[in-house]
Short mmCIF file of C-alpha atoms and ligand atoms in Angstrom, two decimals:
data_model
loop_
_atom_site.label_atom_id
_atom_site.label_comp_id
_atom_site.label_asym_id
_atom_site.label_seq_id
_atom_site.Cartn_x
_atom_site.Cartn_y
_atom_site.Cartn_z
CA UNK A 1 6.94 27.82 -6.44
CA UNK A 2 3.64 28.08 -8.32
CA UNK A 3 0.67 29.91 -6.80
CA UNK A 4 -1.35 27.45 -4.75
CA UNK A 5 -5.11 27.36 -5.21
CA UNK A 6 -7.55 24.57 -4.59
CA UNK A 7 -9.30 23.29 -7.70
CA UNK A 8 -12.14 20.83 -7.78
CA UNK A 9 -11.30 18.04 -10.16
CA UNK A 10 -13.86 17.78 -12.95
CA UNK A 11 -12.26 14.82 -14.71
CA UNK A 12 -11.85 11.46 -13.02
CA UNK A 13 -8.36 12.04 -11.61
CA UNK A 14 -6.76 10.74 -8.45
CA UNK A 15 -7.10 13.24 -5.62
CA UNK A 16 -4.19 15.52 -4.74
CA UNK A 17 -3.84 18.47 -2.44
CA UNK A 18 -4.53 20.99 -5.20
CA UNK A 19 -6.95 18.72 -7.06
CA UNK A 20 -9.45 17.92 -4.37
CA UNK A 21 -11.91 15.31 -5.54
CA UNK A 22 -15.62 15.19 -4.75
CA UNK A 23 -16.86 11.92 -3.24
CA UNK A 24 -20.18 10.77 -1.84
CA UNK A 25 -19.28 11.99 1.64
CA UNK A 26 -17.63 15.29 0.64
CA UNK A 27 -14.29 16.53 -0.72
CA UNK A 28 -11.18 14.34 -0.52
CA UNK A 29 -7.67 15.77 -0.31
CA UNK A 30 -4.62 13.59 -0.61
CA UNK A 31 -1.16 14.62 0.54
CA UNK A 32 1.70 12.95 -1.29
CA UNK A 33 4.38 11.70 1.13
CA UNK A 34 7.35 10.56 -1.00
CA UNK A 35 8.69 7.32 0.49
CA UNK A 36 6.03 7.62 3.25
CA UNK A 37 8.31 9.48 5.68
CA UNK A 38 7.11 12.60 7.53
CA UNK A 39 9.09 14.67 10.03
CA UNK A 40 7.64 16.09 13.25
CA UNK A 41 6.95 19.53 11.77
CA UNK A 42 4.99 17.91 8.95
CA UNK A 43 3.18 15.56 11.37
CA UNK A 44 1.97 18.52 13.42
CA UNK A 45 0.95 20.49 10.31
CA UNK A 46 -1.14 17.57 9.06
CA UNK A 47 -2.78 17.04 12.46
CA UNK A 48 -3.74 20.71 12.57
CA UNK A 49 -4.91 20.68 8.94
CA UNK A 50 -7.23 17.71 9.48
CA UNK A 51 -8.55 19.20 12.73
CA UNK A 52 -9.34 22.58 11.17
CA UNK A 53 -10.50 21.61 7.69
CA UNK A 54 -11.52 17.96 7.98
CA UNK A 55 -13.31 15.96 10.63
CA UNK A 56 -10.35 15.41 12.92
CA UNK A 57 -8.85 12.28 11.38
CA UNK A 58 -6.63 11.18 8.49
CA UNK A 59 -6.24 7.92 6.63
CA UNK A 60 -2.99 6.31 5.56
CA UNK A 61 -3.60 5.00 2.02
CA UNK A 62 -2.23 1.97 0.24
CA UNK A 63 0.42 4.20 -1.38
CA UNK A 64 1.55 5.53 2.01
CA UNK A 65 -0.11 8.87 1.28
CA UNK A 66 -2.29 10.68 3.77
CA UNK A 67 -5.89 11.26 2.83
CA UNK A 68 -8.35 13.61 4.46
CA UNK A 69 -12.06 13.30 3.75
CA UNK A 70 -14.93 15.78 4.07
CA UNK A 71 -12.68 18.81 3.95
CA UNK A 72 -13.96 22.35 3.60
CA UNK A 73 -12.77 25.94 3.73
CA UNK A 74 -9.12 25.51 2.64
CA UNK A 75 -7.52 28.80 1.66
CA UNK A 76 -4.45 29.44 -0.50
CA UNK A 77 -2.59 30.57 2.68
CA UNK A 78 -3.07 27.12 4.17
CA UNK A 79 -1.72 25.50 1.02
CA UNK A 80 1.28 27.83 1.11
CA UNK A 81 1.94 26.79 4.73
CA UNK A 82 1.86 23.13 3.71
CA UNK A 83 4.22 23.87 0.82
CA UNK A 84 6.62 25.57 3.23
CA UNK A 85 6.93 22.46 5.39
CA UNK A 86 7.45 20.35 2.29
CA UNK A 87 4.04 18.68 2.28
CA UNK A 88 2.73 19.93 -1.00
CA UNK A 89 4.26 19.92 -4.45
CA UNK A 90 5.98 23.23 -5.17
CA UNK A 91 4.66 22.83 -8.70
CA UNK A 92 0.91 22.44 -8.41
CA UNK A 93 0.76 21.06 -11.98
CA UNK A 94 2.38 17.78 -10.89
CA UNK A 95 0.50 17.40 -7.61
CA UNK A 96 -1.79 14.76 -9.16
CA UNK A 97 1.04 12.28 -9.84
CA UNK A 98 1.12 9.18 -7.66
CA UNK A 99 3.21 9.07 -4.55
CA UNK A 100 6.69 7.58 -4.91
CA UNK A 101 6.65 4.34 -2.97
CA UNK A 102 9.64 2.90 -1.09
CA UNK A 103 10.35 0.29 1.54
CA UNK A 104 9.06 1.82 4.80
CA UNK A 105 12.13 0.44 6.58
CA UNK A 106 14.61 2.09 4.18
CA UNK A 107 17.89 2.82 5.96
CA UNK A 108 16.98 0.86 9.11
CA UNK A 109 16.13 -2.62 7.82
CA UNK A 110 18.80 -5.01 9.04
CA UNK A 111 18.52 -7.11 5.86
CA UNK A 112 18.31 -4.38 3.24
CA UNK A 113 20.81 -4.23 0.41
CA UNK A 114 20.61 -0.51 -0.17
CA UNK A 115 18.96 2.53 1.40
CA UNK A 116 16.39 3.78 -1.12
CA UNK A 117 15.72 7.16 0.56
CA UNK A 118 18.26 9.12 -1.57
CA UNK A 119 16.65 7.74 -4.75
CA UNK A 120 13.18 8.81 -3.59
CA UNK A 121 14.49 12.27 -2.79
CA UNK A 122 16.22 12.55 -6.13
CA UNK A 123 13.12 11.53 -8.09
CA UNK A 124 10.85 13.80 -6.05
CA UNK A 125 13.18 16.74 -6.70
CA UNK A 126 13.15 15.93 -10.41
CA UNK A 127 9.34 15.82 -10.52
CA UNK A 128 9.14 19.09 -8.61
CA UNK A 129 11.28 20.84 -11.22
CA UNK A 130 9.62 19.57 -14.40
CA UNK A 131 6.13 20.94 -15.16
CA UNK A 132 6.01 19.04 -18.46
CA UNK A 133 5.40 15.88 -16.41
CA UNK A 134 1.85 17.14 -15.83
CA UNK A 135 1.00 15.34 -19.10
CA UNK A 136 1.53 11.96 -17.41
CA UNK A 137 -1.39 9.92 -16.20
CA UNK A 138 -2.01 10.28 -12.44
CA UNK A 139 -1.45 6.55 -12.27
CA UNK A 140 2.17 6.81 -13.41
CA UNK A 141 3.79 5.18 -10.41
CA UNK A 142 7.31 4.33 -9.30
CA UNK A 143 8.53 2.19 -6.40
CA UNK A 144 11.98 1.50 -4.94
CA UNK A 145 12.50 -1.70 -2.96
CA UNK A 146 15.76 -1.91 -1.02
CA UNK A 147 15.75 -5.73 -0.88
CA UNK A 148 15.18 -5.88 2.89
CA UNK A 149 12.81 -7.86 5.09
CA UNK A 150 9.85 -5.58 4.38
CA UNK A 151 9.22 -5.82 0.66
CA UNK A 152 6.92 -3.53 -1.31
CA UNK A 153 7.36 -5.40 -4.60
CA UNK A 154 3.83 -6.80 -4.44
CA UNK A 155 2.26 -3.34 -4.35
CA UNK A 156 0.84 -2.08 -7.62
CA UNK A 157 3.31 0.17 -9.41
CA UNK A 158 3.98 0.72 -13.10
CA UNK A 159 7.75 0.88 -12.59
CA UNK A 160 9.49 -1.07 -9.81
CA UNK A 161 13.19 -0.96 -8.97
CA UNK A 162 14.06 -3.92 -6.77
CA UNK A 163 17.52 -4.16 -5.20
CA UNK A 164 19.31 -7.45 -5.69
CA UNK A 165 22.82 -8.68 -4.95
CA UNK A 166 24.70 -10.23 -7.85
CA UNK A 167 28.00 -12.10 -7.59
CA UNK A 168 30.35 -12.02 -10.55
CA UNK A 169 30.63 -15.80 -10.24
CA UNK A 170 29.47 -18.39 -7.73
CA UNK A 171 32.76 -18.41 -5.83
CA UNK A 172 32.95 -14.63 -5.45
CA UNK A 173 32.55 -13.25 -1.95
CA UNK A 174 32.07 -9.69 -3.14
CA UNK A 175 28.55 -8.88 -4.25
CA UNK A 176 27.46 -5.95 -6.34
CA UNK A 177 24.13 -4.31 -5.63
CA UNK A 178 21.93 -3.58 -8.63
CA UNK A 179 18.34 -2.65 -9.18
CA UNK A 180 16.21 -5.04 -11.15
CA UNK A 181 13.84 -3.03 -13.35
CA UNK A 182 10.31 -4.46 -13.36
CA UNK A 183 8.37 -2.85 -16.21
CA UNK A 184 5.39 -4.78 -17.53
CA UNK A 185 6.67 -8.23 -18.42
CA UNK A 186 10.30 -7.08 -18.51
CA UNK A 187 12.06 -8.21 -15.36
CA UNK A 188 15.53 -8.94 -16.64
CA UNK A 189 17.27 -5.57 -16.81
CA UNK A 190 19.86 -4.70 -14.18
CA UNK A 191 20.75 -1.10 -13.39
CA UNK A 192 23.32 0.65 -11.27
CA UNK A 193 21.56 2.66 -8.53
CA UNK A 194 22.72 5.94 -10.09
CA UNK A 195 21.05 5.00 -13.39
CA UNK A 196 17.51 4.63 -11.99
CA UNK A 197 16.49 8.28 -12.25
CA UNK A 198 17.56 8.52 -15.91
CA UNK A 199 15.54 5.40 -16.65
CA UNK A 200 12.37 6.83 -15.03
CA UNK A 201 12.86 10.05 -17.00
CA UNK A 202 13.31 8.12 -20.26
CA UNK A 203 10.21 5.98 -19.59
CA UNK A 204 8.18 9.10 -18.75
CA UNK A 205 9.40 10.82 -21.92
CA UNK A 206 8.21 7.93 -24.12
CA UNK A 207 4.80 8.20 -22.43
CA UNK A 208 4.69 11.94 -23.12
CA UNK A 209 5.75 11.40 -26.76
CA UNK A 210 2.73 9.19 -27.24
CA UNK A 211 0.15 11.45 -25.59
CA UNK A 212 -3.13 11.80 -27.42
CA UNK A 213 -4.51 15.24 -26.58
CA UNK A 214 -7.95 14.26 -27.86
CA UNK A 215 -8.41 11.72 -25.07
CA UNK A 216 -10.12 12.94 -21.89
CA UNK A 217 -8.16 10.42 -19.83
CA UNK A 218 -4.40 10.53 -20.00
CA UNK A 219 -2.60 7.62 -21.56
CA UNK A 220 -1.42 5.09 -18.99
CA UNK A 221 2.01 3.55 -19.18
CA UNK A 222 0.58 0.07 -18.67
CA UNK A 223 -1.78 0.50 -21.65
CA UNK A 224 1.06 1.71 -23.87
CA UNK A 225 3.07 -1.34 -22.80
CA UNK A 226 0.13 -3.60 -23.62
CA UNK A 227 -0.52 -1.97 -27.01
CA UNK A 228 3.05 -1.65 -28.28
CA UNK A 229 4.92 -4.30 -26.30
CA UNK A 230 7.73 -3.95 -23.78
CA UNK A 231 10.48 -4.48 -26.38
CA UNK A 232 9.23 -1.55 -28.44
CA UNK A 233 8.97 0.55 -25.29
CA UNK A 234 12.50 -0.19 -24.17
CA UNK A 235 13.88 0.63 -27.61
CA UNK A 236 12.11 4.01 -27.51
CA UNK A 237 13.40 4.69 -23.98
CA UNK A 238 16.92 3.76 -25.09
CA UNK A 239 17.05 6.81 -27.37
CA UNK A 240 16.87 9.05 -24.27
CA UNK A 241 19.63 7.28 -22.34
CA UNK A 242 23.38 7.84 -22.39
CA UNK A 243 24.01 4.20 -21.46
CA UNK A 244 22.78 0.97 -22.97
CA UNK A 245 19.65 -0.45 -21.43
CA UNK A 246 19.28 -3.33 -23.79
CA UNK A 247 22.63 -4.96 -23.06
CA UNK A 248 21.76 -5.45 -19.39
CA UNK A 249 19.61 -8.50 -19.88
CA UNK A 250 20.01 -11.23 -17.25
CA UNK A 251 17.84 -14.18 -18.18
CA UNK A 252 17.70 -15.79 -14.73
CA UNK A 253 16.04 -13.02 -12.73
CA UNK A 254 12.56 -13.61 -11.44
CA UNK A 255 9.84 -11.56 -9.84
CA UNK A 256 8.86 -13.88 -7.00
CA UNK A 257 8.83 -12.39 -3.53
CA UNK A 258 7.89 -13.34 -0.03
CA UNK A 259 4.18 -12.62 0.42
CA UNK A 260 4.34 -12.62 4.26
CA UNK A 261 4.87 -8.91 4.50
CA UNK A 262 3.38 -8.26 7.92
CA UNK A 263 6.74 -8.49 9.61
CA UNK A 264 6.89 -4.72 10.06
CA UNK A 265 4.39 -4.67 12.95
CA UNK A 266 5.66 -4.96 16.51
CA UNK A 267 9.24 -4.33 17.65
CA UNK A 268 12.22 -5.06 15.36
CA UNK A 269 15.95 -4.46 15.82
CA UNK A 270 17.43 -2.05 13.30
CA UNK A 271 20.71 -2.27 11.43
CA UNK A 272 21.91 0.45 13.86
CA UNK A 273 23.05 -1.34 17.06
CA UNK A 274 20.95 -0.59 20.15
CA UNK A 275 18.04 0.87 18.18
CA UNK A 276 14.69 -0.62 17.20
CA UNK A 277 11.61 0.38 15.28
CA UNK A 278 8.05 -0.34 16.27
CA UNK A 279 5.25 -0.97 13.76
CA UNK A 280 1.88 0.36 14.93
CA UNK A 281 -1.51 -0.93 13.77
CA UNK A 282 -3.97 1.72 12.57
CA UNK A 283 -7.52 0.34 12.33
CA UNK A 284 -8.28 0.43 8.58
CA UNK A 285 -5.56 3.07 8.19
CA UNK A 286 -7.39 5.64 10.33
CA UNK A 287 -5.58 7.96 12.71
CA UNK A 288 -7.23 10.68 14.80
CA UNK A 289 -5.56 14.09 14.63
CA UNK A 290 -4.85 13.86 18.36
CA UNK A 291 -3.24 10.44 17.93
CA UNK A 292 -1.14 11.78 15.07
CA UNK A 293 -0.04 14.70 17.24
CA UNK A 294 0.88 12.37 20.12
CA UNK A 295 2.74 9.89 17.90
CA UNK A 296 4.68 12.82 16.43
CA UNK A 297 5.67 13.86 19.99
CA UNK A 298 6.61 10.27 20.81
CA UNK A 299 8.81 10.04 17.71
CA UNK A 300 10.48 13.32 18.59
CA UNK A 301 11.09 12.40 22.23
CA UNK A 302 12.21 8.79 21.78
CA UNK A 303 13.12 8.35 18.12
CA UNK A 304 14.55 10.48 15.33
CA UNK A 305 11.38 12.54 14.99
CA UNK A 306 9.98 10.83 11.91
CA UNK A 307 6.91 8.72 11.28
CA UNK A 308 7.07 6.19 8.47
CA UNK A 309 3.78 5.40 6.73
CA UNK A 310 3.42 2.00 5.10
CA UNK A 311 1.42 0.88 2.05
CA UNK A 312 -0.30 -1.60 4.41
CA UNK A 313 -1.93 1.44 6.01
CA UNK A 314 0.05 1.27 9.24
CA UNK A 315 3.00 3.28 10.50
CA UNK A 316 6.41 2.88 12.12
CA UNK A 317 8.38 4.90 14.65
CA UNK A 318 12.09 4.30 14.14
CA UNK A 319 15.39 4.84 15.94
CA UNK A 320 14.13 4.13 19.45
CA UNK A 321 16.83 3.11 21.98
CA UNK A 322 16.02 -0.43 23.11
CA UNK A 323 15.81 0.70 26.73
CA UNK A 324 12.90 3.05 25.83
CA UNK A 325 10.81 0.46 24.00
CA UNK A 326 8.66 -0.54 27.04
CA UNK A 327 7.72 3.08 27.64
CA UNK A 328 6.87 3.68 23.96
CA UNK A 329 4.69 0.55 23.95
CA UNK A 330 2.76 1.82 26.97
CA UNK A 331 2.26 5.18 25.31
CA UNK A 332 0.95 3.57 22.12
CA UNK A 333 -1.60 1.60 24.12
CA UNK A 334 -2.55 4.70 26.06
CA UNK A 335 -3.48 6.28 22.72
CA UNK A 336 -5.89 3.41 22.02
CA UNK A 337 -3.60 1.84 19.41
CA UNK A 338 -1.58 -1.36 19.45
CA UNK A 339 1.45 -2.97 17.82
CA UNK A 340 0.86 -6.74 17.77
CA UNK A 341 1.06 -8.28 14.28
CA UNK A 342 -1.35 -11.07 15.17
CA UNK A 343 -4.26 -8.78 16.04
CA UNK A 344 -6.93 -9.08 13.39
CA UNK A 345 -7.00 -5.32 12.77
CA UNK A 346 -3.31 -5.34 11.90
CA UNK A 347 -3.94 -7.13 8.64
CA UNK A 348 -7.44 -5.93 7.81
CA UNK A 349 -8.00 -3.57 4.88
CA UNK A 350 -11.16 -2.15 3.37
CA UNK A 351 -11.90 0.35 0.63
CA UNK A 352 -14.02 3.42 1.33
CA UNK A 353 -17.26 1.55 0.82
CA UNK A 354 -20.70 2.94 0.19
CA UNK A 355 -20.45 5.79 2.68
CA UNK A 356 -17.89 7.48 0.41
CA UNK A 357 -18.06 5.72 -2.95
CA UNK A 358 -21.07 5.37 -5.25
CA UNK A 359 -19.64 2.19 -6.83
CA UNK A 360 -19.77 0.23 -3.59
CA UNK A 361 -22.41 -2.39 -2.94
CA UNK A 362 -21.66 -2.54 0.79
CA UNK A 363 -20.52 -0.65 3.87
CA UNK A 364 -17.06 -2.20 3.69
CA UNK A 365 -15.35 -0.24 6.46
CA UNK A 366 -18.16 -0.55 9.00
CA UNK A 367 -18.56 -4.25 8.28
CA UNK A 368 -14.79 -4.90 8.38
CA UNK A 369 -14.52 -3.28 11.81
CA UNK A 370 -17.56 -5.23 13.05
CA UNK A 371 -15.94 -8.47 11.81
CA UNK A 372 -12.70 -7.59 13.63
CA UNK A 373 -14.62 -7.01 16.87
CA UNK A 374 -16.47 -10.32 16.49
CA UNK A 375 -13.31 -12.30 15.75
CA UNK A 376 -11.46 -10.70 18.64
CA UNK A 377 -14.04 -12.16 21.01
CA UNK A 378 -14.02 -15.66 19.51
CA UNK A 379 -10.51 -16.51 18.32
CA UNK A 380 -6.87 -15.70 19.07
CA UNK A 381 -4.66 -15.61 16.02
CA UNK A 382 -1.01 -16.57 16.32
CA UNK A 383 -0.22 -15.84 12.65
CA UNK A 384 -1.53 -12.71 10.87
CA UNK A 385 -4.39 -13.42 8.46
CA UNK A 386 -4.82 -10.79 5.79
CA UNK A 387 -8.51 -9.98 5.18
CA UNK A 388 -9.51 -7.54 2.45
CA UNK A 389 -13.00 -6.02 2.00
CA UNK A 390 -13.72 -4.50 -1.41
CA UNK A 391 -16.97 -2.78 -2.36
CA UNK A 392 -16.55 -3.56 -6.08
CA UNK A 393 -14.05 -5.42 -8.31
CA UNK A 394 -11.85 -2.33 -8.68
CA UNK A 395 -10.05 -3.25 -5.47
CA UNK A 396 -8.84 0.27 -4.58
CA UNK A 397 -7.73 -0.59 -1.05
CA UNK A 398 -5.30 -3.36 -1.79
CA UNK A 399 -3.75 -4.93 -4.87
CA UNK A 400 -1.42 -7.46 -3.28
CA UNK A 401 -2.18 -10.97 -2.09
CA UNK A 402 -4.75 -11.49 0.64
CA UNK A 403 -5.52 -14.62 2.57
CA UNK A 404 -9.25 -13.87 2.40
CA UNK A 405 -10.98 -11.35 0.12
CA UNK A 406 -14.60 -10.32 0.53
CA UNK A 407 -16.12 -8.76 -2.57
CA UNK A 408 -19.28 -6.75 -1.89
CA UNK A 409 -22.56 -7.63 -3.57
CA UNK A 410 -26.31 -7.25 -3.10
CA UNK A 411 -28.28 -10.44 -2.53
CA UNK A 412 -32.00 -10.92 -2.91
CA UNK A 413 -33.52 -12.40 0.25
CA UNK A 414 -37.27 -12.59 0.74
CA UNK A 415 -37.77 -10.13 -2.09
CA UNK A 416 -35.50 -7.50 -0.55
CA UNK A 417 -31.89 -6.72 -1.33
CA UNK A 418 -29.40 -7.26 1.50
CA UNK A 419 -25.69 -6.59 1.58
CA UNK A 420 -23.33 -9.52 1.34
CA UNK A 421 -20.06 -10.80 -0.03
CA UNK A 422 -18.48 -13.34 -2.32
CA UNK A 423 -15.60 -14.91 -0.39
CA UNK A 424 -12.26 -15.66 -2.10
CA UNK A 425 -9.22 -17.36 -0.63
CA UNK A 426 -5.57 -17.98 -1.34
CA UNK A 427 -3.74 -17.72 -4.63
CA UNK A 428 -4.08 -14.62 -6.73
CA UNK A 429 -4.13 -16.32 -10.11
CA UNK A 430 -7.61 -14.92 -10.47
CA UNK A 431 -8.26 -11.30 -9.52
CA UNK A 432 -9.13 -11.98 -5.88
CA UNK A 433 -7.96 -15.56 -5.43
CA UNK A 434 -10.20 -18.59 -5.74
CA UNK A 435 -13.92 -18.19 -5.13
CA UNK A 436 -14.96 -20.24 -2.12
CA UNK A 437 -18.49 -19.04 -1.36
CA UNK A 438 -20.87 -16.81 -3.28
CA UNK A 439 -23.62 -14.55 -1.97
CA UNK A 440 -22.96 -14.82 1.76
CA UNK A 441 -25.22 -12.30 3.50
CA UNK A 442 -23.54 -9.89 5.91
CA UNK A 443 -25.40 -11.56 8.80
CA UNK A 444 -23.66 -14.86 7.95
CA UNK A 445 -20.18 -13.46 7.20
CA UNK A 446 -18.72 -13.29 10.76
CA UNK A 447 -19.63 -16.89 11.61
CA UNK A 448 -18.44 -18.12 8.21
CA UNK A 449 -15.03 -16.45 8.55
CA UNK A 450 -14.66 -17.63 12.15
CA UNK A 451 -15.34 -21.20 11.05
CA UNK A 452 -12.72 -20.94 8.31
CA UNK A 453 -10.11 -19.60 10.73
CA UNK A 454 -10.85 -22.26 13.35
CA UNK A 455 -10.48 -25.07 10.81
CA UNK A 456 -7.25 -23.51 9.52
CA UNK A 457 -5.79 -23.45 13.04
CA UNK A 458 -6.54 -27.15 13.49
CA UNK A 459 -5.53 -28.39 10.04
CA UNK A 460 -2.54 -26.27 9.01
CA UNK A 461 0.58 -28.25 8.18
CA UNK A 462 3.01 -26.11 10.19
CA UNK A 463 2.51 -23.47 12.84
CA UNK A 464 3.69 -20.74 10.49
CA UNK A 465 1.76 -21.92 7.42
CA UNK A 466 -0.27 -18.89 6.34
CA UNK A 467 -4.01 -19.12 5.77
CA UNK A 468 -3.42 -18.58 2.04
CA UNK A 469 -0.82 -21.36 1.86
CA UNK A 470 -3.17 -23.67 3.76
CA UNK A 471 -6.07 -23.11 1.35
CA UNK A 472 -3.79 -23.50 -1.66
CA UNK A 473 -3.21 -27.13 -0.69
CA UNK A 474 -6.85 -28.01 -1.37
CA UNK A 475 -9.20 -28.05 -4.33
CA UNK A 476 -12.15 -25.72 -3.77
CA UNK A 477 -14.68 -28.49 -3.34
CA UNK A 478 -12.46 -30.22 -0.77
CA UNK A 479 -11.97 -26.98 1.09
CA UNK A 480 -15.71 -26.26 1.28
CA UNK A 481 -16.29 -29.76 2.59
CA UNK A 482 -13.55 -29.38 5.17
CA UNK A 483 -14.88 -26.06 6.45
CA UNK A 484 -18.49 -27.24 6.50
CA UNK A 485 -17.82 -30.63 8.15
CA UNK A 486 -15.32 -29.47 10.72
CA UNK A 487 -17.43 -26.42 11.41
CA UNK A 488 -20.57 -28.45 12.10
CA UNK A 489 -18.59 -30.72 14.49
CA UNK A 490 -17.65 -27.79 16.65
S1 SF4 B 1 -13.02 -0.66 -4.66
FE1 SF4 B 1 -14.84 0.04 -5.78
S2 SF4 B 1 -16.30 0.47 -4.16
FE2 SF4 B 1 -14.30 0.42 -3.19
S3 SF4 B 1 -13.60 2.56 -3.20
FE3 SF4 B 1 -12.78 1.56 -5.06
S4 SF4 B 1 -14.31 2.04 -6.64
FE4 SF4 B 1 -15.28 2.42 -4.66
#
C-alpha cells in the first residue's frame, strides 16, 4: 500500500481521491467505485467523510463514482481509513484512472447473460497491483455489460465488453456466452469471458508503448485509434496475447442497443426468486450524507447491505424480500426521495454549471431543478423523458442519447446578456441531436419544454413511443410548426 497524501492536481486531470482538483466552488474529490457497488461499511465511511470534510452531500457521477465538492482539511489518516475499507486505490499512482463501469444490475438482472462482477473485481485487482499503468490517460476507460435489461453500452467508454449469446448454428438449443469487444470501430471480435482481462492488459500496453513523454497531456487510446487505425492497434495488441485475437472476427455483430435505459427505477423482480431490487431517483445525482447513511441502514436491514450506483446518477438497493418492499418504499419517501421512473427528476441530468465550472454559460443545475418543479405542477408523465442540461458543448454530465438536450448560451436581450439555451431533440447523429430552437432565454424555457411535452402526449403514435422516437418521425420544420400550432391552440 503506498503512502496516502492529498495532492492538488496542477495539470488538467480527472479528479481522484489523491488528486483533488480545484474547481470554481472549491476542491473536488472523486472516489472510484469499481462496478458502482458499495457495501454498508463503505457507505457509512463516505457519509462521514462528506459530513466532516465536505458540505454534507455527495454526487453520484455518470461513471457511477462518488464525487464530493468543496472539501477541505483531509489528512493522510483519513485517506488511510478510506483505503482500509477498500474505497481508495492502494496504489495512489493509479487513483486517477477512470472507474470501471459495469451493469448496475450485475448478478441480479433476470435477463442478464453473465454476471460481470467477477470481471470488475479481477480488473480492479490488476490495476491495483501495476503502478506502470499510471502512464495511461485518466480517460482510459473500460466497461462490462452483462447483456441484461439494464444496458450500459451507450455510456462513453474506450473499451466495452458486451455479453452476447451465440448459437453454433440456428437449430442449436445450447448457446455460448461471449463478450463482444467494442474498441473504436471494431465491433466484431468475440472473446471468452476469461480472456477479457488479458485483452485490456494488451490494449493498455500498446498505449504505454506509444507514450510521448514530451506531451503534457497523456495520450488517449481513442486518439491513438484515430491516428493509427484499429487494425494496426489490434495487430500490436496481438503480440501481447497468448491466444489469437484476429481470428475471432464475426462479421454480423452490431453495436445497436435499446436506448430506453430507465427501466432500473422502481421495483423489479430479480433472477433470485422472491427478491426484488428498487431503483431510487436522486435529484441530479445528489445525496445528502444523512440520506446516504439511512439508505445504507435500509440496505443492511432489508437487503444484502449493498448500494449500487448507476451511471444515470441514481442508485439501487438489491436483494429485498418481496414482502418488505412496501416498507422500503415508505422509508425511501420518508427520506425525501422517490422511486417512480416517470417522475421528471428521474431522467434529468445536468453538468456542474457555472457555480462550479468556469466553462459554463449557465446555472445548469439550478435551472434544471427549477424546470423539474415547474413541469411537476403542469404535466404528469407516463413515460420517462430524458432531459439533459449542459453548460457547454463538452457534455460532461451525459454522453448517451437524450430526448431533449439544452445547451447553455448567453443571449443578448435589450443590450444585456441573459442566460438561455439552444434546444436539441431526438437522434444523436449530431452531437446533441437535432437543433429545434436556438437562443431560448431561461425565462422562456419552462413554457417551451412544457408545450413540447404536451404536444408529444397528444400526437405520439403509441403509448410507449419515447419523446425521442416521436420527434424522429418529423422533419425539424414540421416539428416546430406542430409544437407552435398545437401549443397556441391550448
Ligand atoms: S459540460 Fe462544460 S460547462 Fe458543464 S461541467 Fe463540463 S466543461 Fe463545465
